[in-house]
CSV table of N, CA, C and O in Angstrom, one decimal:
chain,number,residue,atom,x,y,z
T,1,UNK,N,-11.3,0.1,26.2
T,1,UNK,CA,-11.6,1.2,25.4
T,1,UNK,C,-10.9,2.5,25.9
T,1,UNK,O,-10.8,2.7,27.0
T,2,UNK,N,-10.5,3.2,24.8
T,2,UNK,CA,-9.8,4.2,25.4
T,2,UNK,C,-10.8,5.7,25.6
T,2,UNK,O,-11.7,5.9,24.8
T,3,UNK,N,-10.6,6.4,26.6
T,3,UNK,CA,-11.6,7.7,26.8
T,3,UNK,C,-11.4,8.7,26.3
T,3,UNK,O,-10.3,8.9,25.8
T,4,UNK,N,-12.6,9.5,26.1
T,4,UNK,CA,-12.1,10.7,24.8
T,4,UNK,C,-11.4,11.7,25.5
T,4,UNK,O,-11.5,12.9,25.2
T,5,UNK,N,-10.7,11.3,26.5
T,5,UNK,CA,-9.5,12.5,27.0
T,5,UNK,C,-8.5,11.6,26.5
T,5,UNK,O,-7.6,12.2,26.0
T,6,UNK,N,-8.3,10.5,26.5
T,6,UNK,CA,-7.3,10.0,25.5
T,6,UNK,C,-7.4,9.9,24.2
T,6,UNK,O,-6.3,9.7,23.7
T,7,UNK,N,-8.3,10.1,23.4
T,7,UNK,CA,-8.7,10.3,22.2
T,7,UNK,C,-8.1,11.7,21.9
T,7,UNK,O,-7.2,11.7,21.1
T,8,UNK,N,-8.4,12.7,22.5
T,8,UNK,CA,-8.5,13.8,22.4
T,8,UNK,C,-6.4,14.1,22.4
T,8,UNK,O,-5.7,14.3,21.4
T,9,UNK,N,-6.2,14.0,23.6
T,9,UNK,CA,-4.4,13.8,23.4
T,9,UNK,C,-3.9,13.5,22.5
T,9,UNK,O,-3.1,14.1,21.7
T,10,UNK,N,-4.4,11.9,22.4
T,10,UNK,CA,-3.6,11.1,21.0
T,10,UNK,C,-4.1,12.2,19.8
T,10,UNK,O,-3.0,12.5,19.2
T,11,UNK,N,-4.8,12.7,19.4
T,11,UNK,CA,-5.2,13.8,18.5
T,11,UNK,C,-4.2,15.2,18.5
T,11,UNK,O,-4.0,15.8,17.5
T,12,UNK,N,-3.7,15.5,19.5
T,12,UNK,CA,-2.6,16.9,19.8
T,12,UNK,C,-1.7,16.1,19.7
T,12,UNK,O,-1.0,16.4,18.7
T,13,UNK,N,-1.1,15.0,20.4
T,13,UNK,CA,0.4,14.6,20.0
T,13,UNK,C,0.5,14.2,18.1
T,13,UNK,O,1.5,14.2,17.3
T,14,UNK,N,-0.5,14.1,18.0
T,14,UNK,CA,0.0,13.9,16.1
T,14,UNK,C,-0.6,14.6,15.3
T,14,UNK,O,-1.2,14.2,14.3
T,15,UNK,N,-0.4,16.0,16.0
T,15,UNK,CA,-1.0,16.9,15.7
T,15,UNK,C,-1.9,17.1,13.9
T,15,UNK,O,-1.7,17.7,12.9
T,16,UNK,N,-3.0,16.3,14.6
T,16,UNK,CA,-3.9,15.9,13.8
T,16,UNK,C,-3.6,15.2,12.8
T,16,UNK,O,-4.3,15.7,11.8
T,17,UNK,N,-3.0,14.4,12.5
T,17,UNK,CA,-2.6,13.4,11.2
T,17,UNK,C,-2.5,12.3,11.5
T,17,UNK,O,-1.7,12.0,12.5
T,18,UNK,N,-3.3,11.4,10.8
T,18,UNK,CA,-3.4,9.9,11.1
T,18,UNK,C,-2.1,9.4,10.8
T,18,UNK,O,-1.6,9.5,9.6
T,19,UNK,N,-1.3,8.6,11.9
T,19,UNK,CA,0.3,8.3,11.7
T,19,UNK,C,0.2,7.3,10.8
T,19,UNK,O,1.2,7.1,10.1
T,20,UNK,N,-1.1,6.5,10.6
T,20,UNK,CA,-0.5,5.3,9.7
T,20,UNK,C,-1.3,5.9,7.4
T,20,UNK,O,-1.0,5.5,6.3
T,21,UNK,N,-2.1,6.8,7.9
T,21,UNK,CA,-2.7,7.1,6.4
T,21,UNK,C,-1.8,9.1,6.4
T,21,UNK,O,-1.2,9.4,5.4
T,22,UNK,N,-1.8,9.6,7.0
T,22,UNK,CA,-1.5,10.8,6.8
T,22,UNK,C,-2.1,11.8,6.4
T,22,UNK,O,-1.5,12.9,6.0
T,23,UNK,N,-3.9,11.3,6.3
T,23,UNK,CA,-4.7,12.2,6.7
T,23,UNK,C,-5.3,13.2,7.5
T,23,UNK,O,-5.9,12.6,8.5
T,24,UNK,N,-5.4,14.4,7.6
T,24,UNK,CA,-5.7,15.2,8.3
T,24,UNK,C,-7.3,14.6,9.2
T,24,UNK,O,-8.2,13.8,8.9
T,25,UNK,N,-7.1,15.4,10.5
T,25,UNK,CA,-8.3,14.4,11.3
T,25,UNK,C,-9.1,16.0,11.9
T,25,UNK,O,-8.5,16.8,12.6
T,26,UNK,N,-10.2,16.1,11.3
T,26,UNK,CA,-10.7,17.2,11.9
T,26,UNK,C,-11.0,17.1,12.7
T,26,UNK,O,-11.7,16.2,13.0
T,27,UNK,N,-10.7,18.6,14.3
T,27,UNK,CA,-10.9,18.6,15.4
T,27,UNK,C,-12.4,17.7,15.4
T,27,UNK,O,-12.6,16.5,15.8
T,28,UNK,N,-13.4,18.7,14.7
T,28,UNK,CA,-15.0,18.1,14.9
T,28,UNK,C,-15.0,16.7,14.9
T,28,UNK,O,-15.9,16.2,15.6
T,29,UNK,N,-14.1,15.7,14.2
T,29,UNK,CA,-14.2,14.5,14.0
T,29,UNK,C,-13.5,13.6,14.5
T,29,UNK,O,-13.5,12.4,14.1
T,30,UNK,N,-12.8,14.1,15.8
T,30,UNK,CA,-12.3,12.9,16.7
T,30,UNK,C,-13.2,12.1,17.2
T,30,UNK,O,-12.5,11.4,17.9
T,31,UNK,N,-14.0,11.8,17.3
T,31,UNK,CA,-15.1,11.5,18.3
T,31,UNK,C,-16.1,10.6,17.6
T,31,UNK,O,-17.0,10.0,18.2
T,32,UNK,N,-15.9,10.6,16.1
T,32,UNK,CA,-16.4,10.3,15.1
T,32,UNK,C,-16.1,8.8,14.8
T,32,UNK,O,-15.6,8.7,13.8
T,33,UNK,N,-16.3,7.4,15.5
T,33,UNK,CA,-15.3,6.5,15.5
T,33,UNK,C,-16.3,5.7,14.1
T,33,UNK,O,-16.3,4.4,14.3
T,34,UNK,N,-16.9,6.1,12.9
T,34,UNK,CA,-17.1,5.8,12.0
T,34,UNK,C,-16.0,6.1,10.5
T,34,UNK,O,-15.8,5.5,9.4
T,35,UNK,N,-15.4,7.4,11.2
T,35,UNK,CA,-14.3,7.7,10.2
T,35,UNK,C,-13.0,7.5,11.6
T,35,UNK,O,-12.2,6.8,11.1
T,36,UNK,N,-12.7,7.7,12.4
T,36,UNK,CA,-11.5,7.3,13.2
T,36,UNK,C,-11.4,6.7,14.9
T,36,UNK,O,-12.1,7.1,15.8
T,37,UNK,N,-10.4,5.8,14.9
T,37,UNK,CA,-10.3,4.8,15.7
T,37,UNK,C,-9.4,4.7,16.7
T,37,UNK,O,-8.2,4.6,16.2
T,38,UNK,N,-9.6,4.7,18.2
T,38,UNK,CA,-8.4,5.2,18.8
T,38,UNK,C,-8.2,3.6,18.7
T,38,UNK,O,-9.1,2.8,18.9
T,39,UNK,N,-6.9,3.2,18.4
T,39,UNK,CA,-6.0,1.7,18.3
T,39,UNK,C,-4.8,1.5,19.3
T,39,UNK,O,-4.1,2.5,19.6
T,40,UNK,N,-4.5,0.8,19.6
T,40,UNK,CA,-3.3,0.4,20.4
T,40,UNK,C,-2.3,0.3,19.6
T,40,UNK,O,-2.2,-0.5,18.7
T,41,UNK,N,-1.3,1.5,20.2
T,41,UNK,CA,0.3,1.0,19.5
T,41,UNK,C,0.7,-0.8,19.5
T,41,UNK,O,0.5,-1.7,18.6
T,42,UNK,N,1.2,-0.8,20.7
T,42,UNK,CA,1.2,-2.2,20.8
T,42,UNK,C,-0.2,-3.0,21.1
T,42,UNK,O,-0.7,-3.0,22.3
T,43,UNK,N,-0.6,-3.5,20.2
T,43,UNK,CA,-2.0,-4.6,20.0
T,43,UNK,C,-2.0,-5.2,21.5
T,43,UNK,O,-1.1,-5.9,22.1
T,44,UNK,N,-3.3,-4.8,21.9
T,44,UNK,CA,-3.7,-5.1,23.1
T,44,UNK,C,-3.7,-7.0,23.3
T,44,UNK,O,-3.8,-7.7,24.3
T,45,UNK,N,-3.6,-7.3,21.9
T,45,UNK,CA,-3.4,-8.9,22.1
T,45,UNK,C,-1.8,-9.4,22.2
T,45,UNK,O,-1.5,-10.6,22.3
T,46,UNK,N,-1.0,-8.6,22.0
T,46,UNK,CA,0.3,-8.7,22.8
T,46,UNK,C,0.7,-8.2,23.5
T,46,UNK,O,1.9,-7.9,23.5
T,47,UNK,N,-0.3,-7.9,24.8
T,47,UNK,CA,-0.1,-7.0,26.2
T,47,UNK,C,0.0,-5.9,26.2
T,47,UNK,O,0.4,-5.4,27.3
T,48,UNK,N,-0.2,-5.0,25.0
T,48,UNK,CA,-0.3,-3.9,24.8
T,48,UNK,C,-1.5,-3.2,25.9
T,48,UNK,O,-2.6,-3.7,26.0
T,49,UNK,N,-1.0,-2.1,26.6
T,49,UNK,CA,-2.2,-2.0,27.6
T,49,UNK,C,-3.1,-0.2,27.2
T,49,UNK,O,-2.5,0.7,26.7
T,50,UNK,N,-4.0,-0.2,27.5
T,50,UNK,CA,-5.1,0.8,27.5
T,50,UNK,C,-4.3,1.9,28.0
T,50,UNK,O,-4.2,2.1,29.3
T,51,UNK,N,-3.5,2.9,27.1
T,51,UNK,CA,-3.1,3.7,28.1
T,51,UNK,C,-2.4,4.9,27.2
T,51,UNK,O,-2.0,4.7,26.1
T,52,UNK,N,-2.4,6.2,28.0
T,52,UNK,CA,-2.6,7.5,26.8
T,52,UNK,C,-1.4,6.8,25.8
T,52,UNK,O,-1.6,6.5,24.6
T,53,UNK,N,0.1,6.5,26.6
T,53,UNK,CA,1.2,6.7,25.4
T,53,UNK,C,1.2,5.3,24.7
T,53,UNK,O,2.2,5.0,24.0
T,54,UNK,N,-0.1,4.3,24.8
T,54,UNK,CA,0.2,3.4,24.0
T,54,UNK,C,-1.1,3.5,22.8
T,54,UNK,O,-1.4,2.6,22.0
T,55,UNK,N,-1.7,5.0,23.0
T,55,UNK,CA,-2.9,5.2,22.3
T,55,UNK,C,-2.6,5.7,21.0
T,55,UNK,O,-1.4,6.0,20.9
T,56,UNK,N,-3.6,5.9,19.6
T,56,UNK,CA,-3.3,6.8,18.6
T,56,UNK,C,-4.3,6.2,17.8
T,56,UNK,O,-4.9,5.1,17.6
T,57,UNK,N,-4.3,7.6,17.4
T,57,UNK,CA,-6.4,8.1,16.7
T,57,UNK,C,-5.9,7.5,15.2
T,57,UNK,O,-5.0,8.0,14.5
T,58,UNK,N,-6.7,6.3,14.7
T,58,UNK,CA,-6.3,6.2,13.0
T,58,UNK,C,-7.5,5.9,12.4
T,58,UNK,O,-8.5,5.6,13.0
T,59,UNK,N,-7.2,6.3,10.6
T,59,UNK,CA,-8.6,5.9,10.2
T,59,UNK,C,-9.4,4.8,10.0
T,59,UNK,O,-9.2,3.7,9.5
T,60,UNK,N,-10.3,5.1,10.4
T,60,UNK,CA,-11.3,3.2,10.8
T,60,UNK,C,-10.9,2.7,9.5
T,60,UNK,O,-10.3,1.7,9.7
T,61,UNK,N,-11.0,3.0,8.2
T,61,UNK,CA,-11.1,2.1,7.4
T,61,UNK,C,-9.5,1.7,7.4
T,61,UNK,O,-9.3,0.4,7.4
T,62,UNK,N,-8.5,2.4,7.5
T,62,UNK,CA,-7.4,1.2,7.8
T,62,UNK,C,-7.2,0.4,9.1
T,62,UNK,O,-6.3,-0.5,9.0
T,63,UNK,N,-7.7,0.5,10.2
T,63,UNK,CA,-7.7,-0.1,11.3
T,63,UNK,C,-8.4,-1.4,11.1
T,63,UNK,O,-8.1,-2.4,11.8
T,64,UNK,N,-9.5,-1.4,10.0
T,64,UNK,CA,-10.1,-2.5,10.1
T,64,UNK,C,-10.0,-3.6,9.0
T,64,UNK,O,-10.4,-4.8,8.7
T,65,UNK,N,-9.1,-2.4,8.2
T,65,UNK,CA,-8.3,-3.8,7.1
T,65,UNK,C,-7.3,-4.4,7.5
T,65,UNK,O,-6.8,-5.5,7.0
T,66,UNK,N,-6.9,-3.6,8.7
T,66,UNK,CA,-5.7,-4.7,8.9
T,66,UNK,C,-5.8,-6.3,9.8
T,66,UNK,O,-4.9,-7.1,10.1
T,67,UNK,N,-7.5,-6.4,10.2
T,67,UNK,CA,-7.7,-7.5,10.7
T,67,UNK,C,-8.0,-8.8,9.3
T,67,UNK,O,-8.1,-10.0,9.4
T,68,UNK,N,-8.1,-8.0,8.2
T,68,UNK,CA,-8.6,-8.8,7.0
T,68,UNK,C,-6.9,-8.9,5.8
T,68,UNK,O,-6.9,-9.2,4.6
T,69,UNK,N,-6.0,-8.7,6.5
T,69,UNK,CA,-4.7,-8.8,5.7
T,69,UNK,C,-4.7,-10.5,5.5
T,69,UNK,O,-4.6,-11.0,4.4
T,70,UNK,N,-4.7,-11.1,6.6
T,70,UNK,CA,-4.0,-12.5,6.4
T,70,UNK,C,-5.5,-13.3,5.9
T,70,UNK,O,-5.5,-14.6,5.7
């Protein structure tokens, strides 16, 4: 799980815009992991590891369709 000082970073490096919807992420709502989701760049199931530059804040509802694609 990533910590909300990584939460919070991944949040200023994309300067507030969900990189995969391009939604705006309100300060108040980082923290909010009902509307957003800190995810692993590289999927921790291909050794992607817990870590600020492999972090980034997206919106739960696309984070969790993408387990229901295939």
């Amino acid at each position: 799980l990533f910590s909300k000082g990584q939460k919070y970073k991944a949040w200023e490096k994309q300067k507030g815009i969900c990189p995969k919807t391009g939604k705006l992420i309100p300060e108040g709502e980082i923290f909010n992991e009902e509307k957003w989701h800190a995810d692993h760049i590289v999927p921790h199931s291909k050794g992607g590891k817990t870590t600020q530059d492999n972090c980034q804040l997206v919106d739960a509802n696309w984070n969790l369709k993408k387990y229901f694609i295939h």
